[in-house]
């Protein structure tokens, strides 16, 4: 399978704000390393999940990957071509073919616009339709692909007239209207009722099966990632610490952080006897990255070496990579 997206050594660093007095007196600039050197490949029709706690850099990775935030370093290849501001042609194609589904369907739809205009916006901005009739036909097609049927009944409504699930389907229709080959879905069901989450995930998988769309699914929920992904990447403080086949990560992951996440994952009753690993210490802060292995202050297996030497992400089995000195 060919790679749709390839990310090489992606870094997103920001100058941090420590508070007025601290900034005034401090000579040191605080650097927030939100994303700190990520390599990732996503194949055609593949669903890869990026899983980690809040503050791990998942959303920033997704945004940087779509050039929606600045990149400090690194290269992004889309369908084999380097995407950068210098390569205008590749960037234009990338902007059309790579789309984002946001977490909050309430915030991501302009309440003053009709559904017709919201979904048609990418077509209009990119001058891809020549008549009102063509615009309506494309919107109807996108809405129906996203499960809004009959589309004619909904497209003259406003977002507040729709349910949460219908709004998220409109968000998906807006992402689908330019026939994307890659979608970053940032916590796409976390704001929805449990009863409609499965429908939205099913829709994403159907789109993958029918159109070969590849997804980067960003989620804090490992069980959800396990349910629909081909591969799972576990992220901690700006880095991927383990990546591999979804079944393998859920069943026999090797990194102590992945093991802790898996141990608290909801599972069928027959697996209920496993030991829960509750991590100690503070939640990650990308402005204060520990020396050595960045997980060492919370790692139950840490040794002295872990405090000084950062482990590299190494292939331990075909397609299974882990960053830990003990593996
Ligand atoms: Fe834990 Fe050390 Fe492995 Fe880091 S390198 S995960 S601190 S055992």
Short mmCIF file of C-alpha atoms and ligand atoms in Angstrom, two decimals:
data_model
loop_
_atom_site.label_atom_id
_atom_site.label_comp_id
_atom_site.label_asym_id
_atom_site.label_seq_id
_atom_site.Cartn_x
_atom_site.Cartn_y
_atom_site.Cartn_z
CA UNK A 1 0.00 0.00 0.00
CA UNK A 2 1.26 3.48 -0.85
CA UNK A 3 1.71 6.19 1.77
CA UNK A 4 -0.83 9.01 1.57
CA UNK A 5 0.90 11.02 4.27
CA UNK A 6 4.45 10.84 5.55
CA UNK A 7 5.73 12.94 8.42
CA UNK A 8 9.45 13.26 9.10
CA UNK A 9 10.84 14.67 12.34
CA UNK A 10 7.87 17.02 12.91
CA UNK A 11 8.48 19.57 15.68
CA UNK A 12 6.23 22.32 17.00
CA UNK A 13 7.88 24.52 19.63
CA UNK A 14 6.46 27.73 21.12
CA UNK A 15 7.85 30.46 23.31
CA UNK A 16 6.08 29.91 26.61
CA UNK A 17 4.45 32.46 28.91
CA UNK A 18 5.40 32.03 32.59
CA UNK A 19 3.50 34.98 34.04
CA UNK A 20 4.26 38.71 33.87
CA UNK A 21 6.67 38.93 36.85
CA UNK A 22 8.52 35.73 36.02
CA UNK A 23 8.91 36.79 32.38
CA UNK A 24 10.11 40.25 33.46
CA UNK A 25 12.81 38.98 35.82
CA UNK A 26 13.76 35.74 34.08
CA UNK A 27 16.61 35.75 31.57
CA UNK A 28 15.58 32.34 30.31
CA UNK A 29 12.87 32.01 27.69
CA UNK A 30 10.65 29.04 28.37
CA UNK A 31 10.25 26.79 25.36
CA UNK A 32 7.09 24.69 25.06
CA UNK A 33 7.87 21.57 23.06
CA UNK A 34 4.34 20.58 22.13
CA UNK A 35 5.50 18.20 19.40
CA UNK A 36 9.11 17.10 19.63
CA UNK A 37 10.17 14.98 16.67
CA UNK A 38 7.47 12.77 15.21
CA UNK A 39 7.83 10.34 12.33
CA UNK A 40 4.65 8.80 10.98
CA UNK A 41 3.37 7.19 7.79
CA UNK A 42 -0.29 6.69 6.95
CA UNK A 43 -1.21 4.40 4.08
CA UNK A 44 -4.12 4.64 1.66
CA UNK A 45 -7.33 3.56 3.38
CA UNK A 46 -5.61 3.18 6.74
CA UNK A 47 -6.95 4.44 10.08
CA UNK A 48 -4.16 5.37 12.48
CA UNK A 49 -5.01 6.58 15.97
CA UNK A 50 -2.91 8.95 18.02
CA UNK A 51 -3.64 8.24 21.68
CA UNK A 52 -2.46 9.98 24.84
CA UNK A 53 -3.46 12.15 27.78
CA UNK A 54 -4.40 15.78 27.30
CA UNK A 55 -1.21 17.83 26.94
CA UNK A 56 0.59 15.04 25.08
CA UNK A 57 0.59 17.04 21.81
CA UNK A 58 -1.96 14.99 19.83
CA UNK A 59 -4.08 17.88 18.60
CA UNK A 60 -1.05 20.05 17.82
CA UNK A 61 0.37 17.17 15.76
CA UNK A 62 -2.90 16.92 13.80
CA UNK A 63 -3.00 20.67 13.17
CA UNK A 64 0.68 20.87 12.19
CA UNK A 65 0.16 17.96 9.85
CA UNK A 66 -2.54 19.97 8.03
CA UNK A 67 -0.44 23.16 8.16
CA UNK A 68 -3.03 24.75 10.47
CA UNK A 69 -0.32 25.73 12.93
CA UNK A 70 3.35 26.60 12.47
CA UNK A 71 5.98 23.87 12.17
CA UNK A 72 9.35 24.50 13.82
CA UNK A 73 11.03 21.68 11.96
CA UNK A 74 10.29 18.66 9.84
CA UNK A 75 8.81 17.66 6.53
CA UNK A 76 5.35 16.54 5.44
CA UNK A 77 4.89 14.56 2.26
CA UNK A 78 1.42 14.17 0.76
CA UNK A 79 1.03 11.51 -1.93
CA UNK A 80 4.82 11.54 -2.29
CA UNK A 81 5.21 15.31 -2.73
CA UNK A 82 6.71 17.64 -0.14
CA UNK A 83 4.12 20.10 1.20
CA UNK A 84 5.45 23.54 2.13
CA UNK A 85 4.72 27.21 1.56
CA UNK A 86 7.44 27.16 -1.12
CA UNK A 87 5.65 24.46 -3.13
CA UNK A 88 2.42 26.36 -3.87
CA UNK A 89 0.99 23.74 -6.24
CA UNK A 90 1.43 20.89 -3.73
CA UNK A 91 0.07 23.07 -0.92
CA UNK A 92 -3.07 23.94 -2.92
CA UNK A 93 -3.78 20.26 -3.65
CA UNK A 94 -3.05 19.36 -0.03
CA UNK A 95 -5.51 22.00 1.24
CA UNK A 96 -8.25 20.38 -0.85
CA UNK A 97 -7.40 16.74 -0.31
CA UNK A 98 -6.58 16.85 3.41
CA UNK A 99 -9.41 17.89 5.73
CA UNK A 100 -10.14 18.11 9.45
CA UNK A 101 -13.13 17.05 11.53
CA UNK A 102 -13.19 19.01 14.78
CA UNK A 103 -14.26 17.79 18.18
CA UNK A 104 -17.04 20.27 18.80
CA UNK A 105 -19.86 20.32 16.24
CA UNK A 106 -21.41 23.28 18.10
CA UNK A 107 -18.36 25.52 17.68
CA UNK A 108 -17.30 24.45 14.21
CA UNK A 109 -20.53 25.49 12.42
CA UNK A 110 -21.28 29.17 11.86
CA UNK A 111 -24.69 29.65 13.54
CA UNK A 112 -25.65 32.44 11.11
CA UNK A 113 -25.24 30.36 7.96
CA UNK A 114 -27.61 27.82 6.47
CA UNK A 115 -26.34 24.23 6.19
CA UNK A 116 -26.24 24.68 2.38
CA UNK A 117 -23.77 27.56 2.66
CA UNK A 118 -21.70 25.93 5.41
CA UNK A 119 -21.16 22.72 3.44
CA UNK A 120 -20.63 24.59 0.14
CA UNK A 121 -18.01 26.98 1.56
CA UNK A 122 -14.92 24.93 0.57
CA UNK A 123 -16.29 24.66 -2.99
CA UNK A 124 -16.94 28.39 -3.21
CA UNK A 125 -13.59 29.39 -1.65
CA UNK A 126 -11.71 27.12 -4.06
CA UNK A 127 -13.86 28.26 -7.03
CA UNK A 128 -14.81 24.69 -7.84
CA UNK A 129 -18.43 25.30 -8.86
CA UNK A 130 -19.72 27.44 -11.69
CA UNK A 131 -23.45 27.63 -10.93
CA UNK A 132 -25.90 27.64 -8.04
CA UNK A 133 -27.40 24.40 -9.34
CA UNK A 134 -24.03 22.62 -9.35
CA UNK A 135 -23.35 23.89 -5.82
CA UNK A 136 -26.68 22.47 -4.57
CA UNK A 137 -26.08 19.12 -6.25
CA UNK A 138 -22.62 18.77 -4.70
CA UNK A 139 -23.98 19.75 -1.24
CA UNK A 140 -26.82 17.21 -1.53
CA UNK A 141 -24.33 14.53 -2.49
CA UNK A 142 -22.02 15.34 0.46
CA UNK A 143 -24.86 15.53 2.98
CA UNK A 144 -26.30 12.21 1.84
CA UNK A 145 -22.84 10.58 1.98
CA UNK A 146 -22.67 11.80 5.58
CA UNK A 147 -26.06 10.21 6.36
CA UNK A 148 -28.23 13.37 6.26
CA UNK A 149 -31.23 12.18 4.26
CA UNK A 150 -33.19 13.54 2.49
CA UNK A 151 -30.62 16.34 2.18
CA UNK A 152 -33.12 18.80 0.64
CA UNK A 153 -35.04 18.82 3.93
CA UNK A 154 -31.98 19.86 5.96
CA UNK A 155 -29.93 22.14 3.76
CA UNK A 156 -32.09 25.22 4.33
CA UNK A 157 -31.97 24.82 8.11
CA UNK A 158 -29.58 26.51 10.55
CA UNK A 159 -27.21 24.59 12.90
CA UNK A 160 -29.37 25.26 16.00
CA UNK A 161 -32.26 23.39 14.36
CA UNK A 162 -30.24 20.15 14.23
CA UNK A 163 -29.36 17.57 16.90
CA UNK A 164 -25.73 17.03 18.03
CA UNK A 165 -25.36 13.94 15.84
CA UNK A 166 -26.82 15.73 12.79
CA UNK A 167 -24.42 18.65 13.33
CA UNK A 168 -21.44 16.32 13.44
CA UNK A 169 -22.69 14.72 10.20
CA UNK A 170 -22.79 18.23 8.66
CA UNK A 171 -19.17 18.75 9.82
CA UNK A 172 -18.28 15.46 8.12
CA UNK A 173 -20.18 16.51 4.95
CA UNK A 174 -18.10 19.72 4.86
CA UNK A 175 -14.94 17.61 5.08
CA UNK A 176 -16.17 15.23 2.37
CA UNK A 177 -17.30 17.79 -0.20
CA UNK A 178 -13.82 18.18 -1.73
CA UNK A 179 -13.40 14.38 -2.04
CA UNK A 180 -10.49 14.21 0.41
CA UNK A 181 -8.04 11.35 0.54
CA UNK A 182 -6.92 12.14 4.10
CA UNK A 183 -8.86 13.34 7.16
CA UNK A 184 -7.62 14.28 10.61
CA UNK A 185 -10.49 13.57 13.03
CA UNK A 186 -9.85 15.24 16.39
CA UNK A 187 -11.93 13.53 19.10
CA UNK A 188 -14.85 13.34 16.61
CA UNK A 189 -17.33 11.69 18.99
CA UNK A 190 -16.27 12.88 22.44
CA UNK A 191 -18.96 15.62 22.58
CA UNK A 192 -21.75 13.36 21.34
CA UNK A 193 -24.27 11.20 23.20
CA UNK A 194 -23.12 7.61 23.61
CA UNK A 195 -26.14 6.47 21.55
CA UNK A 196 -24.92 8.23 18.39
CA UNK A 197 -21.16 7.73 18.74
CA UNK A 198 -21.25 4.31 17.08
CA UNK A 199 -23.19 5.73 14.07
CA UNK A 200 -20.58 8.44 13.48
CA UNK A 201 -17.67 5.97 13.79
CA UNK A 202 -19.47 3.57 11.42
CA UNK A 203 -19.87 6.41 8.94
CA UNK A 204 -16.12 7.14 9.07
CA UNK A 205 -15.27 3.48 8.48
CA UNK A 206 -17.81 3.27 5.59
CA UNK A 207 -16.18 6.28 3.94
CA UNK A 208 -12.81 4.59 4.30
CA UNK A 209 -14.13 1.38 2.76
CA UNK A 210 -16.00 3.08 -0.11
CA UNK A 211 -13.59 5.88 -1.00
CA UNK A 212 -10.25 4.71 0.40
CA UNK A 213 -9.99 7.73 2.71
CA UNK A 214 -7.13 7.54 5.24
CA UNK A 215 -7.66 8.89 8.76
CA UNK A 216 -5.55 10.13 11.60
CA UNK A 217 -7.89 9.71 14.57
CA UNK A 218 -6.91 11.78 17.60
CA UNK A 219 -8.35 10.46 20.83
CA UNK A 220 -7.69 10.02 24.55
CA UNK A 221 -9.87 6.88 24.45
CA UNK A 222 -7.76 3.81 23.76
CA UNK A 223 -10.77 1.48 23.56
CA UNK A 224 -12.26 3.61 20.78
CA UNK A 225 -8.93 3.58 18.93
CA UNK A 226 -8.76 -0.20 19.31
CA UNK A 227 -12.28 -0.53 17.90
CA UNK A 228 -11.75 1.22 14.58
CA UNK A 229 -8.01 1.62 13.91
CA UNK A 230 -5.55 -0.42 11.90
CA UNK A 231 -2.61 0.96 13.90
CA UNK A 232 -2.27 2.86 17.16
CA UNK A 233 0.47 5.35 18.09
CA UNK A 234 0.84 6.14 21.79
CA UNK A 235 2.02 9.69 22.43
CA UNK A 236 3.61 11.07 25.58
CA UNK A 237 4.87 14.64 26.05
CA UNK A 238 5.33 15.42 22.35
CA UNK A 239 6.76 12.08 21.23
CA UNK A 240 5.46 8.75 19.99
CA UNK A 241 6.61 6.16 22.54
CA UNK A 242 5.03 3.10 20.91
CA UNK A 243 3.36 2.35 17.60
CA UNK A 244 2.04 -0.85 16.09
CA UNK A 245 -0.92 -2.89 14.97
CA UNK A 246 -4.07 -1.98 16.98
CA UNK A 247 -4.63 -5.55 18.23
CA UNK A 248 -1.01 -5.79 19.31
CA UNK A 249 -1.06 -2.49 21.22
CA UNK A 250 -4.30 -3.40 23.02
CA UNK A 251 -3.19 -6.99 23.69
CA UNK A 252 0.56 -7.01 24.25
CA UNK A 253 2.05 -3.52 24.23
CA UNK A 254 5.54 -3.16 25.71
CA UNK A 255 6.07 0.46 26.80
CA UNK A 256 5.22 1.06 30.50
CA UNK A 257 3.04 4.07 29.58
CA UNK A 258 1.07 2.07 26.99
CA UNK A 259 0.66 -0.71 29.56
CA UNK A 260 -0.80 1.77 32.06
CA UNK A 261 -3.28 3.06 29.44
CA UNK A 262 -4.30 -0.48 28.45
CA UNK A 263 -4.72 -1.52 32.09
CA UNK A 264 -7.51 1.03 32.65
CA UNK A 265 -9.23 0.41 29.31
CA UNK A 266 -12.81 -0.93 29.59
CA UNK A 267 -12.73 -4.62 28.52
CA UNK A 268 -15.09 -7.62 28.38
CA UNK A 269 -15.84 -9.34 31.72
CA UNK A 270 -13.57 -12.34 31.02
CA UNK A 271 -10.53 -10.01 31.03
CA UNK A 272 -11.60 -8.15 34.17
CA UNK A 273 -8.93 -9.76 36.40
CA UNK A 274 -6.00 -7.83 35.01
CA UNK A 275 -4.05 -5.49 37.25
CA UNK A 276 -4.82 -1.78 36.94
CA UNK A 277 -1.71 0.43 36.76
CA UNK A 278 -2.40 3.86 38.22
CA UNK A 279 0.33 6.31 37.26
CA UNK A 280 1.71 8.55 39.97
CA UNK A 281 2.99 12.10 39.60
CA UNK A 282 1.87 15.14 37.75
CA UNK A 283 0.19 15.13 34.39
CA UNK A 284 2.56 16.03 31.53
CA UNK A 285 3.74 19.62 31.08
CA UNK A 286 5.41 20.30 27.70
CA UNK A 287 7.13 23.35 29.22
CA UNK A 288 9.02 21.15 31.70
CA UNK A 289 10.20 18.06 29.90
CA UNK A 290 12.24 15.78 32.20
CA UNK A 291 15.78 14.79 31.23
CA UNK A 292 16.48 11.32 29.84
CA UNK A 293 13.31 9.37 29.22
CA UNK A 294 10.54 11.94 29.51
CA UNK A 295 8.31 9.37 31.20
CA UNK A 296 10.82 8.48 33.96
CA UNK A 297 9.29 10.50 36.86
CA UNK A 298 6.07 8.48 36.50
CA UNK A 299 7.44 5.17 35.27
CA UNK A 300 7.12 2.23 37.69
CA UNK A 301 10.08 0.49 35.97
CA UNK A 302 12.51 3.46 35.74
CA UNK A 303 16.25 2.90 36.39
CA UNK A 304 19.11 5.39 36.81
CA UNK A 305 19.89 5.18 33.10
CA UNK A 306 16.36 6.42 32.34
CA UNK A 307 17.09 9.73 34.14
CA UNK A 308 19.92 10.69 31.80
CA UNK A 309 19.54 8.86 28.51
CA UNK A 310 16.61 9.33 26.18
CA UNK A 311 15.49 6.04 24.55
CA UNK A 312 15.14 5.97 20.76
CA UNK A 313 12.04 4.57 19.05
CA UNK A 314 13.28 1.13 17.91
CA UNK A 315 11.61 -1.58 15.85
CA UNK A 316 11.16 -4.61 18.10
CA UNK A 317 9.07 -6.64 15.68
CA UNK A 318 7.80 -6.07 12.16
CA UNK A 319 5.98 -2.70 12.27
CA UNK A 320 6.10 -2.54 16.09
CA UNK A 321 8.25 0.30 17.49
CA UNK A 322 8.92 1.07 21.17
CA UNK A 323 10.97 3.77 22.91
CA UNK A 324 12.12 2.20 26.19
CA UNK A 325 15.54 1.07 27.48
CA UNK A 326 14.03 -2.09 28.94
CA UNK A 327 12.57 -3.34 25.67
FE1 LIG B 1 10.35 3.63 31.97
FE2 LIG B 1 12.97 3.80 31.58
FE3 LIG B 1 11.46 2.65 29.76
FE4 LIG B 1 11.37 5.27 30.13
S1 LIG B 1 13.11 4.09 29.39
S2 LIG B 1 9.66 3.93 29.89
S3 LIG B 1 11.62 5.41 32.32
S4 LIG B 1 11.79 1.94 31.85
#
